XYZ file of C-alpha atoms in Angstrom:
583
model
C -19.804 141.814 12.856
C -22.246 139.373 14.628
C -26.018 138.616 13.242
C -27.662 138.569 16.685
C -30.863 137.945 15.357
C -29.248 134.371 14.796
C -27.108 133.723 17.229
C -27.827 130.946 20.399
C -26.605 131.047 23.722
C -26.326 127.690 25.540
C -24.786 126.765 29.022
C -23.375 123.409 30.659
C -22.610 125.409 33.980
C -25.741 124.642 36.378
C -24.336 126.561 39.472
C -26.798 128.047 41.555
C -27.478 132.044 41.725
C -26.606 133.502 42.947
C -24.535 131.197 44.970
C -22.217 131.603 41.801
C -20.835 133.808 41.602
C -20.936 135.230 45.206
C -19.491 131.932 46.890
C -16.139 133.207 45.359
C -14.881 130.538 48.491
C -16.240 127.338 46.500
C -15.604 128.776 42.634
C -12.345 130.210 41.369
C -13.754 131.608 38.276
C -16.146 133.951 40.371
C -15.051 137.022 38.924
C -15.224 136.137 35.410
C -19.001 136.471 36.155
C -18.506 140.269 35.642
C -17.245 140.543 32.759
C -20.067 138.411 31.088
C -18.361 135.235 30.536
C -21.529 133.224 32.460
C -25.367 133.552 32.031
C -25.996 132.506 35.059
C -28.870 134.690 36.915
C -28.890 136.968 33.692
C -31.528 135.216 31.323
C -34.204 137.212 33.968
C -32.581 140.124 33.735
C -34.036 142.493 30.918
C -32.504 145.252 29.012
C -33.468 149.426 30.399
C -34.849 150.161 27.065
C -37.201 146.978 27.350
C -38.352 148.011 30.805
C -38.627 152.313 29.822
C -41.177 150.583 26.568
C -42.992 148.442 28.534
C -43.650 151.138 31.101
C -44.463 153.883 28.518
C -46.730 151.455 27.121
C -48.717 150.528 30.032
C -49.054 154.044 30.544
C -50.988 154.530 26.808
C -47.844 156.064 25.628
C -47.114 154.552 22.225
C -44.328 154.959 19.941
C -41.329 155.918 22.472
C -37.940 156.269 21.332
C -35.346 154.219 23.275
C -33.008 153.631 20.888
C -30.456 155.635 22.815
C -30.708 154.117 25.908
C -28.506 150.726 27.030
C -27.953 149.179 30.588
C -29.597 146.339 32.417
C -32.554 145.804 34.795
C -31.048 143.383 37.281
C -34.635 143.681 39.035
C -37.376 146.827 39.718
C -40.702 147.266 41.481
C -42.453 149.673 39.425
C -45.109 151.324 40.947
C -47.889 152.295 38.261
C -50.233 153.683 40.682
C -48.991 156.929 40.277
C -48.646 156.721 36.549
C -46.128 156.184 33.780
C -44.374 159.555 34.704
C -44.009 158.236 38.922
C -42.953 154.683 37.480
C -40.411 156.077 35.008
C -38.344 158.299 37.523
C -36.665 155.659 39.434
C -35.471 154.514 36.255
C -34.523 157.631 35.120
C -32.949 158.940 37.746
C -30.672 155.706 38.311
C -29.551 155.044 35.122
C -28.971 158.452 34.256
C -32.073 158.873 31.518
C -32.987 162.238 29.759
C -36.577 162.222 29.025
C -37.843 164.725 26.483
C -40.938 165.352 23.690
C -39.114 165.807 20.289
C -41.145 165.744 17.529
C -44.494 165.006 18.906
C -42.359 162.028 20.507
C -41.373 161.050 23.995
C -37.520 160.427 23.606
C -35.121 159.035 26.294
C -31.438 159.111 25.812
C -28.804 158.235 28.073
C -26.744 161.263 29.629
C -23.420 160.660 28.795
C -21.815 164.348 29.322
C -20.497 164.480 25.415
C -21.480 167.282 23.154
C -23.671 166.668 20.374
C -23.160 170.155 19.016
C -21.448 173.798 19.369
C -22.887 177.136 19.800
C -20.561 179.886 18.767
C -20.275 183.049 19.844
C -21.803 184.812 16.451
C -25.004 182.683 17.129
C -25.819 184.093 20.142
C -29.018 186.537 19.688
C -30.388 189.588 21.869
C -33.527 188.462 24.222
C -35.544 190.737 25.932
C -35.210 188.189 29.347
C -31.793 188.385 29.027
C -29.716 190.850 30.456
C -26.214 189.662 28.218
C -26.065 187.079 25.129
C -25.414 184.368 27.837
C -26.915 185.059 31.546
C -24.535 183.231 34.224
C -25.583 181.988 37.346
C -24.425 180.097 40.477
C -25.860 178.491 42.810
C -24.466 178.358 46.830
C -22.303 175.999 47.454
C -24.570 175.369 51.097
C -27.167 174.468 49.174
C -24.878 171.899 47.280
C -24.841 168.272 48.861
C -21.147 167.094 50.079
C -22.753 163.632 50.817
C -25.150 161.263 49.032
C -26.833 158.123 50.645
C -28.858 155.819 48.262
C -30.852 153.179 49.446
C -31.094 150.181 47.280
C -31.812 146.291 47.017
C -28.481 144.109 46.570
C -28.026 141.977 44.010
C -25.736 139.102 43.756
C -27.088 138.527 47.557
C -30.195 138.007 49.070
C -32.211 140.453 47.431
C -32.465 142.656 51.207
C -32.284 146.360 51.308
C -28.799 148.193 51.605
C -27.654 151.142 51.749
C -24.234 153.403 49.802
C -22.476 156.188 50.548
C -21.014 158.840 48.689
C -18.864 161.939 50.123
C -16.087 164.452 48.661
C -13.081 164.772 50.820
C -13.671 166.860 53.915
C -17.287 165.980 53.785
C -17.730 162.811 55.636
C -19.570 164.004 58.592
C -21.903 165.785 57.385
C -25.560 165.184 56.705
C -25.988 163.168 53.590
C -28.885 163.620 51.522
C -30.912 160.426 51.296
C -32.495 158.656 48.502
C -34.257 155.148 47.898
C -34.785 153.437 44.598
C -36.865 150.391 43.871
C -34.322 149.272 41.789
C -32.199 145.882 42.231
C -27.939 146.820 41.805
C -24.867 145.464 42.654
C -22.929 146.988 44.956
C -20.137 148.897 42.780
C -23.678 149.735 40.346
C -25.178 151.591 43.697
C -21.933 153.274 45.102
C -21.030 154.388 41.132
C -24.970 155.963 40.860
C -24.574 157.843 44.433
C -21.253 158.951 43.276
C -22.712 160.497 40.114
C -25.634 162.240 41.526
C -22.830 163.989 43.900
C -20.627 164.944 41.126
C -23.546 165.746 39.308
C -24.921 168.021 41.824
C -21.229 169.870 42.527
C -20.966 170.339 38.891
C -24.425 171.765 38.202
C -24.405 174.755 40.442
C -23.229 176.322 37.447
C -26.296 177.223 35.094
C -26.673 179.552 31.554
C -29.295 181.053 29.171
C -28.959 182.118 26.610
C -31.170 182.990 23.292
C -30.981 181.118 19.847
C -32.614 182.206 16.502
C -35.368 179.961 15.226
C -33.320 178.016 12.551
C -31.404 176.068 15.362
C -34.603 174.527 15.988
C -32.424 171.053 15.799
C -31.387 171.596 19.625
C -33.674 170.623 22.092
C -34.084 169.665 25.848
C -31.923 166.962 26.675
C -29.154 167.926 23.946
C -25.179 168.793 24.951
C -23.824 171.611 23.906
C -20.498 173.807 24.227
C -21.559 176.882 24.860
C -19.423 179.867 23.526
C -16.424 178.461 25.067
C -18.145 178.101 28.521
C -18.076 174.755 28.746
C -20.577 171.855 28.066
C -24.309 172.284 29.393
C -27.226 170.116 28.848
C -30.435 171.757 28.024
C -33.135 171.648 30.319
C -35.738 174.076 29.366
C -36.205 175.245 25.732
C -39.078 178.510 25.368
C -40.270 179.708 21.832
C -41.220 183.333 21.226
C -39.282 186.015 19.177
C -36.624 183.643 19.695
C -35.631 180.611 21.164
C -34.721 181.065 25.147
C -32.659 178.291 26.429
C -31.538 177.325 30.278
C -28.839 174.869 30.282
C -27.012 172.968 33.531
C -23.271 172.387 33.614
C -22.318 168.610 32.845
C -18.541 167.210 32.865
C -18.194 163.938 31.073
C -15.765 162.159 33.748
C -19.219 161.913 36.185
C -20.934 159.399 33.336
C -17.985 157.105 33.181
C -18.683 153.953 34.810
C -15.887 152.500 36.897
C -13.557 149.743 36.013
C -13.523 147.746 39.629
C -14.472 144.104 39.781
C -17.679 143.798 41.579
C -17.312 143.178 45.224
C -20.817 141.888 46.226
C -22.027 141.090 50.016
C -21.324 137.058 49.319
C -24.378 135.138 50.065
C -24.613 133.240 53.534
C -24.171 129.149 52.817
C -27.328 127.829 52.518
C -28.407 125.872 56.187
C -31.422 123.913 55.712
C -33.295 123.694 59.361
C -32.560 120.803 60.775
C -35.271 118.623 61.306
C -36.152 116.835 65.185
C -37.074 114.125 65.976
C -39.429 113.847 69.015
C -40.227 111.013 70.939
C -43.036 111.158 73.968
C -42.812 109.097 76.502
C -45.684 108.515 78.654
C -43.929 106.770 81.551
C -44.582 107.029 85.221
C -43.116 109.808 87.288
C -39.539 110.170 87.172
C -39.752 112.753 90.166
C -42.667 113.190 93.160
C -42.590 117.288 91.635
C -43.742 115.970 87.985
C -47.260 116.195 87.212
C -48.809 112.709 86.814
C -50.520 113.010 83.871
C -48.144 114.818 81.684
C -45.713 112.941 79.708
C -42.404 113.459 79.033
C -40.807 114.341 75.713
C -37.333 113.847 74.143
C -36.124 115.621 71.048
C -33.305 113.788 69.143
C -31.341 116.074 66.718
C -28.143 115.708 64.984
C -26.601 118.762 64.524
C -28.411 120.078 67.165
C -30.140 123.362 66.011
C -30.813 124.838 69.421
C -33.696 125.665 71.381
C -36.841 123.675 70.272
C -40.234 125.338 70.463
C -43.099 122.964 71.253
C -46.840 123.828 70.449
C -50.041 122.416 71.074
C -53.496 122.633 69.986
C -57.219 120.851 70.128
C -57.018 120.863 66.457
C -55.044 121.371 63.589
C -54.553 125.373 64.223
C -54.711 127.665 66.830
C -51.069 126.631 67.774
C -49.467 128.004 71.386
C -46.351 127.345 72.932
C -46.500 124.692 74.805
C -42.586 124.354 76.268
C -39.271 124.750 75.178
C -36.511 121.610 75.149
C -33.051 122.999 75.556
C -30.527 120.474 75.083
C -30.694 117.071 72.709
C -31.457 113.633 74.415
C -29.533 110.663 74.166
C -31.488 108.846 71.621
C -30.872 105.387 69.939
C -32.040 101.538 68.844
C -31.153 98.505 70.265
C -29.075 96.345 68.486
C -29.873 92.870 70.028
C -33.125 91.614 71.728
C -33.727 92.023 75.350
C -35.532 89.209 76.928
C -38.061 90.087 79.836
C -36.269 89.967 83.371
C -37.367 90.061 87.410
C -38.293 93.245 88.298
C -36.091 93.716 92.237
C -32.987 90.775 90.998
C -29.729 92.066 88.793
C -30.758 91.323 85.280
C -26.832 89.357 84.564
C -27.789 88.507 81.069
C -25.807 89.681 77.752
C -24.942 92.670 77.019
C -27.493 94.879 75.235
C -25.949 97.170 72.594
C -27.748 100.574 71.630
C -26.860 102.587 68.484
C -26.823 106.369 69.668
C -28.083 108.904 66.864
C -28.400 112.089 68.939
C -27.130 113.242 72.751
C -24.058 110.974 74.829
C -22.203 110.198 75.683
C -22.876 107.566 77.973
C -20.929 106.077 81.109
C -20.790 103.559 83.408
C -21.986 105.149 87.516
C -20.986 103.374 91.017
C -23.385 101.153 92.924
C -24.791 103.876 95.244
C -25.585 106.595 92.519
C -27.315 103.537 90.335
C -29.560 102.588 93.385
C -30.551 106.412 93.799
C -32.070 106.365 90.268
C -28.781 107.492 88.094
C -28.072 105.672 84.437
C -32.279 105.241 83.892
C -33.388 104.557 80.743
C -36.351 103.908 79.127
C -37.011 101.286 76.202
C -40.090 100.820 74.031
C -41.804 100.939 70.816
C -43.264 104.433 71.146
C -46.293 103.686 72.865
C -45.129 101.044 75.322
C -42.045 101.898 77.700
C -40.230 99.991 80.371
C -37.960 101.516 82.375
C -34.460 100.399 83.341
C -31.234 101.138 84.937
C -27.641 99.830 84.315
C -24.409 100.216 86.200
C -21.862 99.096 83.503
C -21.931 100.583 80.500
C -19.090 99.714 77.799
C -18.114 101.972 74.563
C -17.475 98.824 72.243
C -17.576 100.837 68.799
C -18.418 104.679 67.800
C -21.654 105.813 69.307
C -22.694 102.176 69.881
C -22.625 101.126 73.965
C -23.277 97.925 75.733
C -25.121 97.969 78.640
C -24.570 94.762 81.175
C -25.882 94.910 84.976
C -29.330 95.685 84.986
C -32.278 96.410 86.758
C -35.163 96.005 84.943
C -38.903 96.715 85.487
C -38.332 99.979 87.270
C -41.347 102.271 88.699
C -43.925 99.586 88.061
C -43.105 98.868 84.434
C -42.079 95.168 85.171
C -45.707 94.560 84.638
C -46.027 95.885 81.219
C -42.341 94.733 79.536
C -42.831 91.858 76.710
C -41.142 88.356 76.493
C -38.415 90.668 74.714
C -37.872 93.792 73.491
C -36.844 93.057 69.629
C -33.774 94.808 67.594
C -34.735 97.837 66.748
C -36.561 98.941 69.882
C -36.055 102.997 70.624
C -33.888 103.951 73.667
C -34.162 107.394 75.637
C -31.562 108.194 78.715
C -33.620 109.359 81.433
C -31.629 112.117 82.141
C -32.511 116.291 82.448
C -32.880 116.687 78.633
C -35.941 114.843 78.719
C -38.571 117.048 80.519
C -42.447 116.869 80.997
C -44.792 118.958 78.455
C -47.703 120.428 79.678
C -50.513 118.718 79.662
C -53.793 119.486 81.748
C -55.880 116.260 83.783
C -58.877 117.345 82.004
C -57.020 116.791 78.516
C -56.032 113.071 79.598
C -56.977 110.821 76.764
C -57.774 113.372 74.621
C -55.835 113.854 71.393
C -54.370 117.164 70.618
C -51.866 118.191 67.752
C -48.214 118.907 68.329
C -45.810 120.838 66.416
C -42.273 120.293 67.089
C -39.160 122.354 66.047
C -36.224 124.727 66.112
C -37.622 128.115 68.301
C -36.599 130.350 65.583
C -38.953 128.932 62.616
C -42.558 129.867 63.183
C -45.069 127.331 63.646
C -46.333 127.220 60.121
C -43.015 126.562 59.206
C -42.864 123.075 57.254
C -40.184 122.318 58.989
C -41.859 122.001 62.077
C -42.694 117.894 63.023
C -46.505 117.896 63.459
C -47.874 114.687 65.650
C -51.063 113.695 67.060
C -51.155 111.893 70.294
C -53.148 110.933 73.026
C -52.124 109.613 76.105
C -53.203 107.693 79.327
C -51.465 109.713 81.824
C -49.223 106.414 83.139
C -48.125 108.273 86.052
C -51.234 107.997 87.546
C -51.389 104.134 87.393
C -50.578 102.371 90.146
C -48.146 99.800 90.738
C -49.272 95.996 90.209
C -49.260 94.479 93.185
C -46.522 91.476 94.023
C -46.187 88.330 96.044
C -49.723 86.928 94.552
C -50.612 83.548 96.378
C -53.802 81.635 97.120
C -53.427 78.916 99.693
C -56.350 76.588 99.987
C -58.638 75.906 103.509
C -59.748 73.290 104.897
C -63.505 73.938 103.962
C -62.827 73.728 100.536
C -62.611 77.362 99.971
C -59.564 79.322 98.985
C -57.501 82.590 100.647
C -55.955 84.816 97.860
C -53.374 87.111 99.267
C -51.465 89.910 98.304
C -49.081 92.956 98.772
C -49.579 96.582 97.837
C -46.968 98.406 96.249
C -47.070 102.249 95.819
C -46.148 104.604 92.854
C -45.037 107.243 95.785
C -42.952 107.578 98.330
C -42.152 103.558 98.400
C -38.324 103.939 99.028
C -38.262 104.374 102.745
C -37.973 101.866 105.195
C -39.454 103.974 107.672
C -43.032 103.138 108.853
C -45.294 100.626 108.971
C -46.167 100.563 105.804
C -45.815 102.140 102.172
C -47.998 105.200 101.436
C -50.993 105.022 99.505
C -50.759 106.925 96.764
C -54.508 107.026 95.792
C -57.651 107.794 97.119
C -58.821 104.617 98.544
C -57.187 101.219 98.800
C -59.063 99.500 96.562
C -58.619 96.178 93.975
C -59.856 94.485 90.936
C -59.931 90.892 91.468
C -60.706 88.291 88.467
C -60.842 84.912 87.880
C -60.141 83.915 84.059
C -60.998 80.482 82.425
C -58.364 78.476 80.064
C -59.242 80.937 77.088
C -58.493 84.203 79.188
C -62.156 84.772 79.599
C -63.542 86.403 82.681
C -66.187 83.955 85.253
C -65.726 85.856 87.741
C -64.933 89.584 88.871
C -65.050 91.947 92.358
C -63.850 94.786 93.870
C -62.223 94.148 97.172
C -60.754 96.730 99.983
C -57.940 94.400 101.817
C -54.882 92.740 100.154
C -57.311 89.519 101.636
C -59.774 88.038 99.215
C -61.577 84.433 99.916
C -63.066 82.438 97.864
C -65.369 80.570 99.419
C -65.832 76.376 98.079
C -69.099 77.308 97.217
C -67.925 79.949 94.743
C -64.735 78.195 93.324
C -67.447 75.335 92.686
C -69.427 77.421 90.435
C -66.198 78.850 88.703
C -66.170 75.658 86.317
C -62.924 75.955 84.246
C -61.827 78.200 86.830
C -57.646 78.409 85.644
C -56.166 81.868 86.628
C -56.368 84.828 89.720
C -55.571 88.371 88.538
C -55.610 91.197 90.938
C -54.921 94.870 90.053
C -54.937 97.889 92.243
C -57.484 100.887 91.154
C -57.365 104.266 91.121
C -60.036 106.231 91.168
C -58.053 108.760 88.489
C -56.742 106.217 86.350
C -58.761 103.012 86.871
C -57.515 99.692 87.557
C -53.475 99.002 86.741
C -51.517 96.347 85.179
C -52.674 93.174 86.727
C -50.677 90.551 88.333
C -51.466 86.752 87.683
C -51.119 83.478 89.004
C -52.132 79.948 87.421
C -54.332 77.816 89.457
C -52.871 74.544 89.286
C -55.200 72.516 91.346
């Protein structure tokens, strides 16, 4: 009643497949996807007598007849190294496909169990193979499978492998016979092919031959036929001679009808895009005596958090190995208002500073005693430069944002490095367990290397994966700058610069006569800098003494700033501390 050949198919409905129509949760009109009403996922789909032509002609097999064959190739793998025949038989065998030469042609049709013709009793003839007009025979039922299992790939899923079962009553335990096909199905498709193959197989223990006379030469392999009142049985095997010699297998038309369930597909898992970290290193000085020196630390901010994150390292750009593993998210965020530079050792009792958290918290306020045992550290920089501070009061004031008031700034030597003010914006880490060193040799100090970052179970070439360069300078190993610079003038004219040392470790007791030294030797970087920061003069000195002599300071002519560092023979010389000379 329709002209196909000028119809047009068009679609408004852009739902993705096979999200529709598995996601039956999302769409209410799921299951009018099997009974056609939507093209989605179907336009790649091809038609079995398409697929049985193409084949046949890839095989140099022109001219096929598959007229009489219908169904549709959700999907197949055809393997044409063992020829068109090899390729065929999954086909065949899961669509339920006769295959036979008629005519000097290769003919499929479909098996559908109905007889195309009748062969009465009076058209039986004697053979000399035959022992009666029909010969009867059947097989043991042992040798008759009372389970099938067919392995498949799902459709309307993910495309994995699957497996159906098939069983008569009684014979659930027992061994099925197994099967694989190449072939792409839906669910019901696979469980209504395994249950025709058993019924199939039960039904075809029965077997005839029988002898025609050469003017029924219309019948062939692959033909139904009632046999003498027998029953119906397809021909198999067709032999000329005096006669024609026939062996036919029992068939039963209920084992070819296809069920009339709705298709109840495996619905596809929601689609969870990895989430992507983001890590921040911090090359800060040692938050514990254990950590290594050189190594810095790394936080990984992630919100949702998607677990375990794998990081890996390498010289170059391949050759990744795991490196460490961060197990929990940090408590990552931007300031919200500046934050001026403040004495390092006095409470910083300026204005609040509000942070923006994006991953980790939440945060609290801690008591005096905890605060001046490190708790409530946190570090605040630009991604290169970090200072580190502490506050006692902290002060949820809207959601996720936190003001932090009662400060101590400038903590394990980075009062030395902090601005005139950290500006909105600047990143924020709590100092906390989440944020834990990497490792990172002393020989590989300074040396860039190439970091991947990201969720454990993605592999490393995973795109997903944050890949960084970095270098870095090893701060733990730079020692403190030293404090209480003065230079008092003698009475020759000359000039005493003074000093005290400060240590990076082991500085919190008040035991002994001194700090430890942390370094090799005690040993210091003394300059004197004119009005445009340049240096006239520069030594090395081994006390926290240094004179300058009036014959010296004469020749310093513009002489208008001290500097003195501390240096280690790891790291080199460390932040510097200045005074202006004023006379």
């Amino acid at each position: 009643m329709v002209d196909m050949s000028k119809a047009q198919v068009w679609s408004w409905d852009t739902r993705p497949f096979p999200a529709f129509p598995s996601r039956s949760d999302i769409w209410t009109d799921a299951a009018n996807y099997a009974r056609g009403h939507w093209l989605n996922g179907r336009s790649s789909h091809e038609t079995l007598a398409a697929v049985i032509a193409d084949i046949c002609h890839r095989a140099g097999v022109s001219g096929a007849d598959v007229s009489r064959t219908y169904g549709l190739v959700r999907g197949y793998e055809a393997d044409m190294s063992s020829g068109g025949r090899g390729a065929l038989q999954p086909l065949l065998l899961g669509y339920g496909v006769n295959a036979a030469e008629r005519e000097g042609k290769l003919t499929f049709t479909m098996r559908t169990g109905r007889s195309d013709a009748e062969v009465k009793p009076e058209e039986l003839t004697r053979h000399s193979d035959l022992s009666s007009e029909i010969e009867r025979v059947r097989a043991p039922g042992a040798e008759n499978p009372g389970r099938v299992r067919l392995g498949y790939i799902r459709g309307l899923s993910e495309f994995e492998t699957a497996t159906t079962d098939a069983a008569f009553p009684g014979d659930e335990a027992r061994t099925p016979a197994t099967s694989e096909l190449a072939l792409v199905l839906s669910a019901n498709e696979a469980r209504a092919t395994a249950e025709r193959w058993l019924a199939e197989g039960r039904v075809a223990r029965d077997t005839v031959r029988f002898s025609l006379p050469p003017s029924a030469l219309e019948l062939g392999a692959g033909d139904v036929v009632s046999v003498a009142q027998e029953g119906l049985f397809r021909i198999d095997r067709v032999e000329m001679g005096q006669g024609q010699l026939l062996e036919a297998v029992r068939v039963e038309p209920g084992a070819y009808v296809a069920p009339e369930e709705v298709e109840e597909d495996v619905p596809v898992r929601p689609v969870d895009p990895p989430a992507v970290v983001t890590p921040v290193f911090l090359d800060i000085p040692q938050l514990s005596e254990s950590d290594a020196p050189q190594a810095p630390y790394l936080a990984v901010a992630s919100t949702p958090w998607p677990g375990p994150v794998a990081v890996y390292d390498a010289v170059g750009d391949a050759g990744y190995v795991l490196n460490t593993v961060i197990e929990a998210p940090a408590s990552f965020g931007l300031t919200l208002d500046p934050l001026p530079a403040a004495d390092a050792g006095r409470w910083d009792r300026g204005a609040p500073l509000r942070v923006q958290l994006f991953s980790g918290g939440p945060l609290s306020a801690v008591e005096r005693a905890p605060l001046l045992a490190g708790a409530n550290a946190f570090a605040i920089g630009d991604g290169v430069s970090w200072e580190v501070f502490q506050a006692q009061d902290v002060t949820l004031v809207a959601p996720d944002v936190y003001a932090l008031s009662m400060r101590l700034r400038g903590q394990l030597g980075t009062d030395a490095t902090q601005p005139e003010a950290w500006p909105v914006g600047a990143q924020i880490v709590l100092l906390d367990p989440t944020v834990q060193q990497i490792d990172l040799p002393l020989a590989a100090r300074g040396v860039a290397r190439n970091y991947r970052i990201g969720p454990v179970t993605l592999p490393v070439s995973d795109p997903a994966l944050r890949h960084m360069e970095r270098a870095f300078d090893g701060v733990g190993l730079r020692p403190f700058a030293p404090v209480h610079l003065r230079a008092r003038a003698r009475s020759d004219g000359g000039c005493d610069v003074r000093w005290i040392r400060r240590t990076r470790l082991g500085g919190d007791s008040w035991f002994g006569e001194d700090v430890p030294l942390a370094e090799e030797a005690e040993l210091y970087r003394l300059r004197i800098l004119d009005g445009a920061g340049d240096i006239i003069r520069q030594t090395d000195v081994a006390s926290t003494l240094w004179t300058w002599s009036a014959a010296d300071r004469a020749s310093d002519v513009g002489a208008a700033a001290i500097e003195v560092a501390q240096v280690s023979q790891a790291y080199g010389a460390g932040p510097y501390r200045r005074i202006e000379i004023d006379e």
